Amino acid sequence: MMENGGYVGQYGQEESYMEQEEEWEREGLLDPAWEKQQKKTFTAWCNSHLRKAGTSIENIEDDFRNGLKLMLLLEVISGETLPKPDRGKMRFHKIANVNKALDFIASKGVKLVSIGAEEIVDGNLKMTLGMIWTIILRFAIQDISVEEMTAKEGLLLWCQRKTAPYKNVNVQNFHLSFKDGLAFCALIHRHRPDLIDYSKLSKDNPLENLNTAFDVAEKYLDIPRMLDPDDLINTPKPDERAIMTYVSCYYHAFQGAQQAETAANRICKVLKVNQENERLMEEYERLASDLLEWIRRTMPWLNSRQSDSTLAGVQKKLEEYRTYRRKHKPPRVEQKAKLETNFNTLQTKLRLSNRPAYMPTEGKMVSDITNSWKGLEHAEKAFEEWLLAETMRLERLEHLAQKFKHKADTHEDWTKGKEEMLQSQDYRNCKLNELKALKKKHEAFESDLAAHQDRVEQIAAIAQELNTLEYHDCASVNSRCQRICDQWDRLGSLTQRRRQGLDEAERILEKIDLLHLEFAKRAAPFNNWLDGAREDLVDMFIVHTMEEIQGLIQAHDQFKATLGEADKEFNVIIGLVRDAEAIVKQEQVPGGLVNPYTTLSADLISRKWSEVRALVPQRDQTLANELRKQQNNEMLRRQFAEKANAVGPWIERQMDAVTAIGMGMSGSLEEQLHRLKEYEQAVYAYKPSIEELEKIHQAVQESMIFENRYTHYTMETLRVGWEQLLTSINRNINEVENQILTRDSKGITQEQLTEFRSSFNHFDKNRTGRLAPEEFKSCLVSLGYSIGKDKQGDMDFQRILAVVDPNASGYVQFDAFLDFMTRESTDTDTAEQVIDSFRILASDRPYILPDELRRELPPDQAEYCIQRMPPYKGPNAIPGALDYMSFSTALYGESDL
């Protein structure tokens, strides 16, 4: 529309020609040269169209006065026929013709104000220029639009983009920015570099630059000179209407090149998406291969159950495992989370760019990695359980081995000289009393031998247990045990033969020293009791609980309660010796102090009794030390339990909160993302608590504590919970970011997204983040999606399922659901659009040449196309021709891209 001599069109309001002139004149900004520039430019513009009708004008304010050439100009530039003009020469004929022209302008949606036919007929220059400017705006500039800007702003942005790469050119307006001529030269060089050598131009030669541009445009582009270089240089601020008119001719002259540029931009956009997707695919493949290779290398170590069968060797393996959990595995946990995040991001980008879903190479699916990771965690758990069990087994083996050695040493000390004694024939030359003494001594030995039977059986039982538990030095244990058993058999045989010899001589030897015999009989079991008590008092033990050490202390207290009776027996035995000494002294019996029935003596019994009494307080101290150790273990249990009972629920609460946010229960996506990142920061801030718990757990293991009744949490469950929490946070952050990306790229509102999420959550009863097919169908119905109950409706639903669940997993994830709900309304590029763009660059040919690609596209994307486009095999093919159609189709189909 025109208001007060100006023009208002669909792209905004152009200020009134007359009002603008008057305002500039009031402010002292009106340059008298402007009217001259406009007159020359508008005249040249009119002639560029009138020459098509074989005519022209010389004086713009005079030649349009009769309205004939004005009507002819409008017919040429519009391609339409105006009413037949009046041929009379009277003033009213001229006014009628001019009115016909003005009525035609008004019929094109332009409202003219303050411009009447009388002013044009009277040759009013200002009104005539205003009318021509209105025509130029309507028919030459109105249709120029760049990024939905007004005609003037669109034309200015077009100039800025075209001249951006050129030195000394900075287009900010349509007056001063064109004074030095470089902007005109840059526009020509950008589209026809063969016409101007821009590198030889200088900002210091504006006249030369302007003449060069105007001459080239007139000679090669069919754009007549509309501006005077001297006027532009000498006018402080050239008239922008004149320059706009001239620049619009450049725009229309290069309109074909503009279409090629638009096509090239679309192709670049598509190729950039594919290149980025390929980079993400390669990154995923690299990360997946690296992680799977690490798991493959780690599994044999975790599955190995070989050790040197020593406690030190197994403890070294346990420390290696702890180092693995603290140092080697955490980076892999992060790598796994990054891998899943990259995969989800890639799939989202592929959906948003209308590309087929990415299928990793065989064995590298996310499910494959998850299964390998689960196998790794199962192997870790089994390996740690084996290490702890092996530690307990080897500890018990060491204890049994020491016990075997101690009992074997004691037995071998007892058997020293016994075989020589039993083989002796000394009884053949004894007197009667000596023979009887020898017989009684042998009876005492038989009693002692029988008493040692239990010890030999204990030694054999310990050796058998060591064999059952696969003690590493079983060979030496078995050899020693066999020697002891063989010797024991020989002692039995020798004892029986000596007994027979003594019985043979019994008929001769009758007298017996009852007192010595009584001593021998009572001293032998007491001595055996002393040996057993001494063994028990120095016996090594291993306990793991307070109950076990308290049981040992109670047994020791019971033993101490028997010491009174033992003291009485000791006094009786010593009394027998004293009685014998008294009789020998009184009766003067030669050799009577020698007890023929036993090798035991009062001194030996007294020494052993003293040793037993001395060992009692030592045993008290040993048990007290162990009690303190178990009390310390109990403290460690409580410390671990107190910390674990705080950490475990904290992890569970964080997991519940993250899950609730991930379900989109409240707030916008940005608020959910903000809250998730806050939780992420809180979780990392909580890591010192986990590390402190690890230190306590290490102390617990080093103290050989294998159970804890104060808590149901174990370090393994807490580690797994911690890793799952980190993974859940990363996964939910990635999912929310992908939803934001989907929302923004699809153009859906927060209210729509909230409605989709609310409907999805309503049918996701178990909060699993996915819907079964029937739940998905109900969700679609709740959103107004019509799915019939007939066979056709079932077929439609199966088609939808194939889109949202391409892998036939039996579930629909929220991202796929959201993508489906917004996909049909999204303006995405298609293979047909890309083919049309290539066809423009190829000048409507079914093939394109490498040089054309290199000329129209950036270097990297041009080479990308050249390397991937197959040769064109159709009719009229020329050497080097490339098939852009099959290439474009492959971008959106199943291919290796």
Tab-separated table of C-alpha atoms in Angstrom, residues 49 64 160 259 313 323 557 675 690 880:
chain	number	residue	atom	x	y	z
A	49	HIS	CA	12.192	-2.189	-19.468
A	64	PHE	CA	5.151	10.325	-18.708
A	160	GLN	CA	26.141	-8.507	3.208
A	259	GLN	CA	18.988	-20.846	-6.562
A	313	GLY	CA	50.349	-65.675	47.677
A	323	THR	CA	43.757	-52.291	43.296
A	557	ASP	CA	38.306	-71.550	83.453
A	675	ARG	CA	17.931	-31.096	39.095
A	690	ILE	CA	32.371	-44.289	49.795
A	880	GLY	CA	33.709	-38.499	-15.000
